[in-house]
Amino acid sequence: MLTVTKEDMLSVSEKGLEKDTAQASIDVQEVGFEAQGIHVPTTGFVAKLWRAVLFIDKFGVEVRGIERVRPEDRSPRSIVHLLDSATMWLSANSSIATFSLGTLGPSTFGLGLKESCLAILFFNLFSMLPVAYFAVWGPRLGLRQMTISRFSFGYYCAWFPVGLNVIACIGWATINSIVGGQALRAVSSTHQIPEAAAIVVIALLTATFALFGYRYVHLYERYSFIPVCIIFLISLGLSAKYMDSSAFAASGPVEAANILSFGAAIVGFGIGWASFAADYTVNLPEDVNGNAVFWLTYAGLILPCILIECLGAAEATVTLPDWQARYASGGIGGLLAATLSPAKGFGKFLQVLLALSVVGTNIPTMYSFALTFQVFGRCAQLVPRVFLVLVGTVVYVGLSIVGATHFEAWLDTLLVLLSYWLAIFSAILIEEHLFFRGGRWSNYNPDDYNKPQHLPLGAAAAFASACGIMGAVLGMATQWYVGVLGAKIGDPAFGGDIGFELSCAFSAIVYPIARYIERRFESPARMRIAAEGAAEYTCSEKH
């Protein structure tokens, strides 16, 4: 006979109370998220994913996706948070991925050290301007970068740049992981870690911070550039006497073509951050000093890119036959292992740290990948950000393992393609802001980001993008295709890449005309402005 004691009844009552309390806690969380514009599904498979997210929320994992960060939900005013505008990009670009770009000048385009460094300097100074400018848009609108594109491309036509950015994020993470895996493998010549295992290690470290979200991304990037920069200085000191800094190479159409093609790769790397920029400033106060955000971001971008890319170009010219042999056989990892080899065992330890520097580059890439994917629409937005990070991680790990033997070809192709579409993207967003919204933030209604009927049709942006693509095709010079105009520069077999310049010019000329026509026919409701009395900030006002 079953007997029920008083203690059993109390135990059951307590368990029921605990269950009810836990359910009530989740319900309170859901109410809080709904108040912030974060919709939590209650039925279906996605609802189960959200239950898991609500559980891990207590551990500090960011739940928010592309929903607008309202002014009252942002971080308190702090000099540390403002300086994050610089340290974010200092760390993201202080890695062997940046170093590897510099090596393309001598190794792929046949340039000397001086020509490579001059190209690195001037193309970087130019290509980082849109990134720094877009960083100011984050605090002003409280929206992520690809979400902001809806105010130019419209709700549905924005899928074009969103799709390209998803591909770019996966491509960047793949290439960064390959170069990091090469560097880890080159640490030892006798007990080498399998490249697949090295790639998995990098992916796990990346996913940890990308999963936790905005606050932890900034926490990592706030300090990770420091040891990396010190190691690069040590590498410079150990290898400087072996570098070939001879006079300028011959001048002529072939050399000019090589400079343009190398410049396109540099621009692709620099402007590649333009589609991420506002993602990392949305938590700053709405009235933060815009000039400070712009110049801190710009400094954080150009300093590591110029200096580390120049170091990569310089170390690619080392004259020791043994070092060049290690470079030829082990790629970027072999070159770094050679330059640090005079430090013996300590040099191997430094190389491990350098190899892991790609984690700092991959973290924002994967964090922004998840945010970008959600811009595909309401259904995509329902998928929790953390699960999108996991899916993206699995995809790029697989691609990294498969493509490990094609690093330089993949890198050059990805960089130039990035320069084409991001030139179009940047031109359209900037012209929409300056010409059609008067450079005034009050001419946006940020809360309309998810309302197709209150966003532009997007026909003008689509047409301008098509014209920009036409310019890119005419001017491109890649390993697999040389455009009609690109072939007229230098050797017709290889050409000179002016696809970036033409894509930017074509889209920038067409968009104002097409947008003017579009505005004549679209409903005024598609250009709703912020509520009367909202603070206005223009380019000329104090930020």
Tab-separated table of C-alpha atoms in Angstrom, residues 164-392:
chain	number	residue	atom	x	y	z
A	164	LEU	CA	26.551	39.449	-50.059
A	165	ASN	CA	27.474	40.313	-46.482
A	166	VAL	CA	26.533	36.839	-45.259
A	167	ILE	CA	28.869	35.380	-47.895
A	168	ALA	CA	31.577	37.897	-46.968
A	169	CYS	CA	31.353	37.034	-43.255
A	170	ILE	CA	31.695	33.316	-43.925
A	171	GLY	CA	34.476	33.969	-46.449
A	172	TRP	CA	36.443	36.165	-44.034
A	173	ALA	CA	36.095	33.711	-41.182
A	174	THR	CA	37.241	30.917	-43.504
A	175	ILE	CA	40.335	32.742	-44.712
A	176	ASN	CA	41.272	33.958	-41.233
A	177	SER	CA	40.970	30.441	-39.876
A	178	ILE	CA	43.122	29.034	-42.667
A	179	VAL	CA	45.942	31.501	-42.014
A	180	GLY	CA	45.645	30.945	-38.260
A	181	GLY	CA	45.751	27.184	-38.769
A	182	GLN	CA	48.841	27.513	-40.950
A	183	ALA	CA	50.569	29.532	-38.247
A	184	LEU	CA	49.734	27.004	-35.511
A	185	ARG	CA	50.894	24.128	-37.698
A	186	ALA	CA	54.194	25.872	-38.457
A	187	VAL	CA	55.096	26.216	-34.759
A	188	SER	CA	56.865	22.860	-34.877
A	189	SER	CA	58.482	21.038	-37.784
A	190	THR	CA	58.416	17.651	-36.026
A	191	HIS	CA	55.203	17.535	-33.956
A	192	GLN	CA	52.782	19.474	-36.118
A	193	ILE	CA	49.183	19.926	-35.096
A	194	PRO	CA	46.780	18.816	-37.861
A	195	GLU	CA	45.533	21.881	-39.667
A	196	ALA	CA	41.910	20.796	-39.168
A	197	ALA	CA	42.445	20.593	-35.412
A	198	ALA	CA	44.058	24.050	-35.393
A	199	ILE	CA	41.073	25.484	-37.266
A	200	VAL	CA	38.647	23.932	-34.775
A	201	VAL	CA	40.574	25.442	-31.838
A	202	ILE	CA	40.332	28.901	-33.417
A	203	ALA	CA	36.623	28.412	-34.128
A	204	LEU	CA	35.820	27.369	-30.553
A	205	LEU	CA	37.564	30.415	-29.089
A	206	THR	CA	35.802	32.670	-31.584
A	207	ALA	CA	32.364	31.204	-30.904
A	208	THR	CA	32.723	31.647	-27.141
A	209	PHE	CA	32.904	35.438	-27.315
A	210	ALA	CA	30.606	35.840	-30.337
A	211	LEU	CA	27.911	33.862	-28.508
A	212	PHE	CA	28.005	36.063	-25.409
A	213	GLY	CA	27.504	39.161	-27.519
A	214	TYR	CA	28.215	42.876	-27.653
A	215	ARG	CA	29.592	43.444	-24.149
A	216	TYR	CA	31.977	40.491	-24.255
A	217	VAL	CA	33.084	41.235	-27.817
A	218	HIS	CA	34.207	44.687	-26.655
A	219	LEU	CA	35.754	43.256	-23.495
A	220	TYR	CA	37.982	40.942	-25.528
A	221	GLU	CA	38.868	43.515	-28.179
A	222	ARG	CA	39.683	46.123	-25.528
A	223	TYR	CA	42.961	44.389	-24.670
A	224	SER	CA	43.808	41.675	-27.208
A	225	PHE	CA	45.737	43.993	-29.545
A	226	ILE	CA	48.424	44.707	-26.925
A	227	PRO	CA	50.349	41.371	-26.933
A	228	VAL	CA	49.927	41.012	-30.698
A	229	CYS	CA	51.515	44.404	-31.405
A	230	ILE	CA	54.408	43.601	-29.056
A	231	ILE	CA	55.027	40.304	-30.886
A	232	PHE	CA	55.001	42.022	-34.276
A	233	LEU	CA	57.596	44.493	-32.963
A	234	ILE	CA	59.774	41.588	-31.838
A	235	SER	CA	59.384	39.965	-35.263
A	236	LEU	CA	60.410	43.239	-36.917
A	237	GLY	CA	63.500	43.500	-34.732
A	238	LEU	CA	64.581	39.938	-35.514
A	239	SER	CA	64.067	40.176	-39.276
A	240	ALA	CA	64.790	43.807	-40.214
A	241	LYS	CA	68.397	43.219	-41.309
A	242	TYR	CA	67.324	40.550	-43.798
A	243	MET	CA	64.700	42.647	-45.607
A	244	ASP	CA	65.213	43.868	-49.150
A	245	SER	CA	64.518	47.606	-49.228
A	246	SER	CA	66.128	48.293	-52.599
A	247	ALA	CA	65.248	51.205	-54.884
A	248	PHE	CA	61.887	51.518	-56.602
A	249	ALA	CA	61.201	48.912	-59.249
A	250	ALA	CA	60.768	49.860	-62.899
A	251	SER	CA	57.846	52.109	-63.774
A	252	GLY	CA	55.417	51.603	-66.605
A	253	PRO	CA	51.910	50.384	-67.433
A	254	VAL	CA	52.519	46.881	-66.030
A	255	GLU	CA	53.731	48.249	-62.689
A	256	ALA	CA	50.800	50.702	-62.598
A	257	ALA	CA	48.405	47.813	-63.201
A	258	ASN	CA	49.963	45.849	-60.345
A	259	ILE	CA	49.615	48.836	-58.011
A	260	LEU	CA	45.924	49.191	-58.912
A	261	SER	CA	45.278	45.477	-58.394
A	262	PHE	CA	47.076	45.459	-55.045
A	263	GLY	CA	45.175	48.614	-54.130
A	264	ALA	CA	41.865	46.884	-54.870
A	265	ALA	CA	42.826	44.122	-52.425
A	266	ILE	CA	43.740	46.722	-49.764
A	267	VAL	CA	40.463	48.571	-50.262
A	268	GLY	CA	38.563	45.292	-50.047
A	269	PHE	CA	40.125	44.594	-46.662
A	270	GLY	CA	39.590	48.097	-45.267
A	271	ILE	CA	36.126	48.863	-46.576
A	272	GLY	CA	35.158	45.310	-45.658
A	273	TRP	CA	34.382	46.601	-42.159
A	274	ALA	CA	31.844	49.123	-43.557
A	275	SER	CA	29.050	46.564	-43.349
A	276	PHE	CA	29.829	46.005	-39.621
A	277	ALA	CA	30.633	49.512	-38.395
A	278	ALA	CA	27.418	50.545	-36.619
A	279	ASP	CA	27.080	47.105	-34.981
A	280	TYR	CA	29.695	48.069	-32.391
A	281	THR	CA	28.533	51.572	-31.466
A	282	VAL	CA	24.761	51.067	-30.960
A	283	ASN	CA	25.107	51.032	-27.178
A	284	LEU	CA	26.771	54.448	-27.007
A	285	PRO	CA	24.536	57.323	-25.843
A	286	GLU	CA	22.428	58.864	-28.596
A	287	ASP	CA	24.053	62.287	-28.143
A	288	VAL	CA	27.642	61.024	-27.908
A	289	ASN	CA	30.246	63.265	-29.569
A	290	GLY	CA	30.124	62.146	-33.209
A	291	ASN	CA	33.510	63.653	-34.064
A	292	ALA	CA	35.105	61.615	-31.282
A	293	VAL	CA	33.467	58.392	-32.525
A	294	PHE	CA	34.582	59.108	-36.104
A	295	TRP	CA	38.225	59.890	-35.332
A	296	LEU	CA	38.644	57.158	-32.726
A	297	THR	CA	37.241	54.625	-35.174
A	298	TYR	CA	39.419	55.944	-37.992
A	299	ALA	CA	42.561	55.811	-35.859
A	300	GLY	CA	41.712	52.317	-34.653
A	301	LEU	CA	41.425	51.203	-38.263
A	302	ILE	CA	44.336	52.853	-40.040
A	303	LEU	CA	47.070	52.388	-37.426
A	304	PRO	CA	47.134	48.571	-37.343
A	305	CYS	CA	46.268	48.171	-41.014
A	306	ILE	CA	49.000	50.451	-42.332
A	307	LEU	CA	51.718	49.345	-39.918
A	308	ILE	CA	51.054	45.595	-39.928
A	309	GLU	CA	50.441	45.403	-43.680
A	310	CYS	CA	53.743	47.221	-44.242
A	311	LEU	CA	55.428	44.721	-41.938
A	312	GLY	CA	53.929	41.871	-43.968
A	313	ALA	CA	55.227	43.394	-47.205
A	314	ALA	CA	58.666	43.901	-45.641
A	315	GLU	CA	58.979	40.384	-44.257
A	316	ALA	CA	57.890	38.907	-47.597
A	317	THR	CA	61.120	40.352	-49.039
A	318	VAL	CA	63.518	38.651	-46.595
A	319	THR	CA	66.605	37.442	-48.419
A	320	LEU	CA	67.612	34.382	-46.382
A	321	PRO	CA	67.050	31.314	-48.618
A	322	ASP	CA	65.988	29.177	-45.654
A	323	TRP	CA	63.312	31.686	-44.636
A	324	GLN	CA	62.005	31.986	-48.197
A	325	ALA	CA	61.855	28.189	-48.415
A	326	ARG	CA	59.817	28.031	-45.230
A	327	TYR	CA	57.537	30.735	-46.622
A	328	ALA	CA	57.065	28.796	-49.861
A	329	SER	CA	56.268	25.538	-48.084
A	330	GLY	CA	54.361	26.788	-45.040
A	331	GLY	CA	52.690	29.953	-46.289
A	332	ILE	CA	52.172	32.830	-43.844
A	333	GLY	CA	52.710	30.506	-40.884
A	334	GLY	CA	56.053	29.385	-42.286
A	335	LEU	CA	57.172	32.982	-42.843
A	336	LEU	CA	56.274	34.027	-39.298
A	337	ALA	CA	57.943	30.921	-37.874
A	338	ALA	CA	61.103	31.828	-39.804
A	339	THR	CA	61.202	35.447	-38.624
A	340	LEU	CA	60.703	34.396	-34.981
A	341	SER	CA	63.113	31.442	-35.188
A	342	PRO	CA	66.114	33.398	-33.782
A	343	ALA	CA	64.194	33.549	-30.462
A	344	LYS	CA	64.222	29.706	-30.271
A	345	GLY	CA	61.576	28.248	-27.938
A	346	PHE	CA	60.289	31.662	-26.894
A	347	GLY	CA	59.719	32.429	-30.567
A	348	LYS	CA	57.483	29.351	-30.866
A	349	PHE	CA	55.436	30.553	-27.918
A	350	LEU	CA	55.051	33.953	-29.585
A	351	GLN	CA	53.937	32.292	-32.791
A	352	VAL	CA	51.172	30.442	-30.965
A	353	LEU	CA	49.894	33.784	-29.659
A	354	LEU	CA	50.118	35.281	-33.149
A	355	ALA	CA	48.203	32.383	-34.629
A	356	LEU	CA	45.430	32.941	-32.103
A	357	SER	CA	45.285	36.645	-33.019
A	358	VAL	CA	42.842	35.723	-35.795
A	359	VAL	CA	40.301	35.063	-33.037
A	360	GLY	CA	40.123	38.836	-32.517
A	361	THR	CA	39.324	39.240	-36.219
A	362	ASN	CA	36.823	36.406	-36.391
A	363	ILE	CA	34.820	37.435	-33.309
A	364	PRO	CA	33.245	40.565	-34.887
A	365	THR	CA	32.910	38.703	-38.186
A	366	MET	CA	30.754	35.965	-36.679
A	367	TYR	CA	28.864	38.302	-34.344
A	368	SER	CA	27.887	40.463	-37.324
A	369	PHE	CA	27.120	37.383	-39.437
A	370	ALA	CA	24.249	36.491	-37.107
A	371	LEU	CA	22.926	40.059	-37.097
A	372	THR	CA	23.176	40.274	-40.883
A	373	PHE	CA	21.276	37.035	-41.388
A	374	GLN	CA	18.368	38.352	-39.317
A	375	VAL	CA	17.902	41.228	-41.790
A	376	PHE	CA	16.533	38.692	-44.309
A	377	GLY	CA	13.124	39.243	-42.738
A	378	ARG	CA	10.825	38.544	-39.831
A	379	CYS	CA	11.213	34.769	-40.059
A	380	ALA	CA	15.004	35.069	-39.942
A	381	GLN	CA	14.723	37.551	-37.089
A	382	LEU	CA	12.823	34.980	-35.030
A	383	VAL	CA	15.856	32.677	-34.987
A	384	PRO	CA	17.904	33.542	-31.881
A	385	ARG	CA	21.230	35.201	-32.589
A	386	VAL	CA	23.228	32.638	-30.604
A	387	PHE	CA	22.044	29.746	-32.786
A	388	LEU	CA	22.934	31.662	-35.952
A	389	VAL	CA	26.476	32.082	-34.593
A	390	LEU	CA	26.698	28.317	-34.092
A	391	VAL	CA	25.423	27.550	-37.597
A	392	GLY	CA	27.860	30.034	-39.161
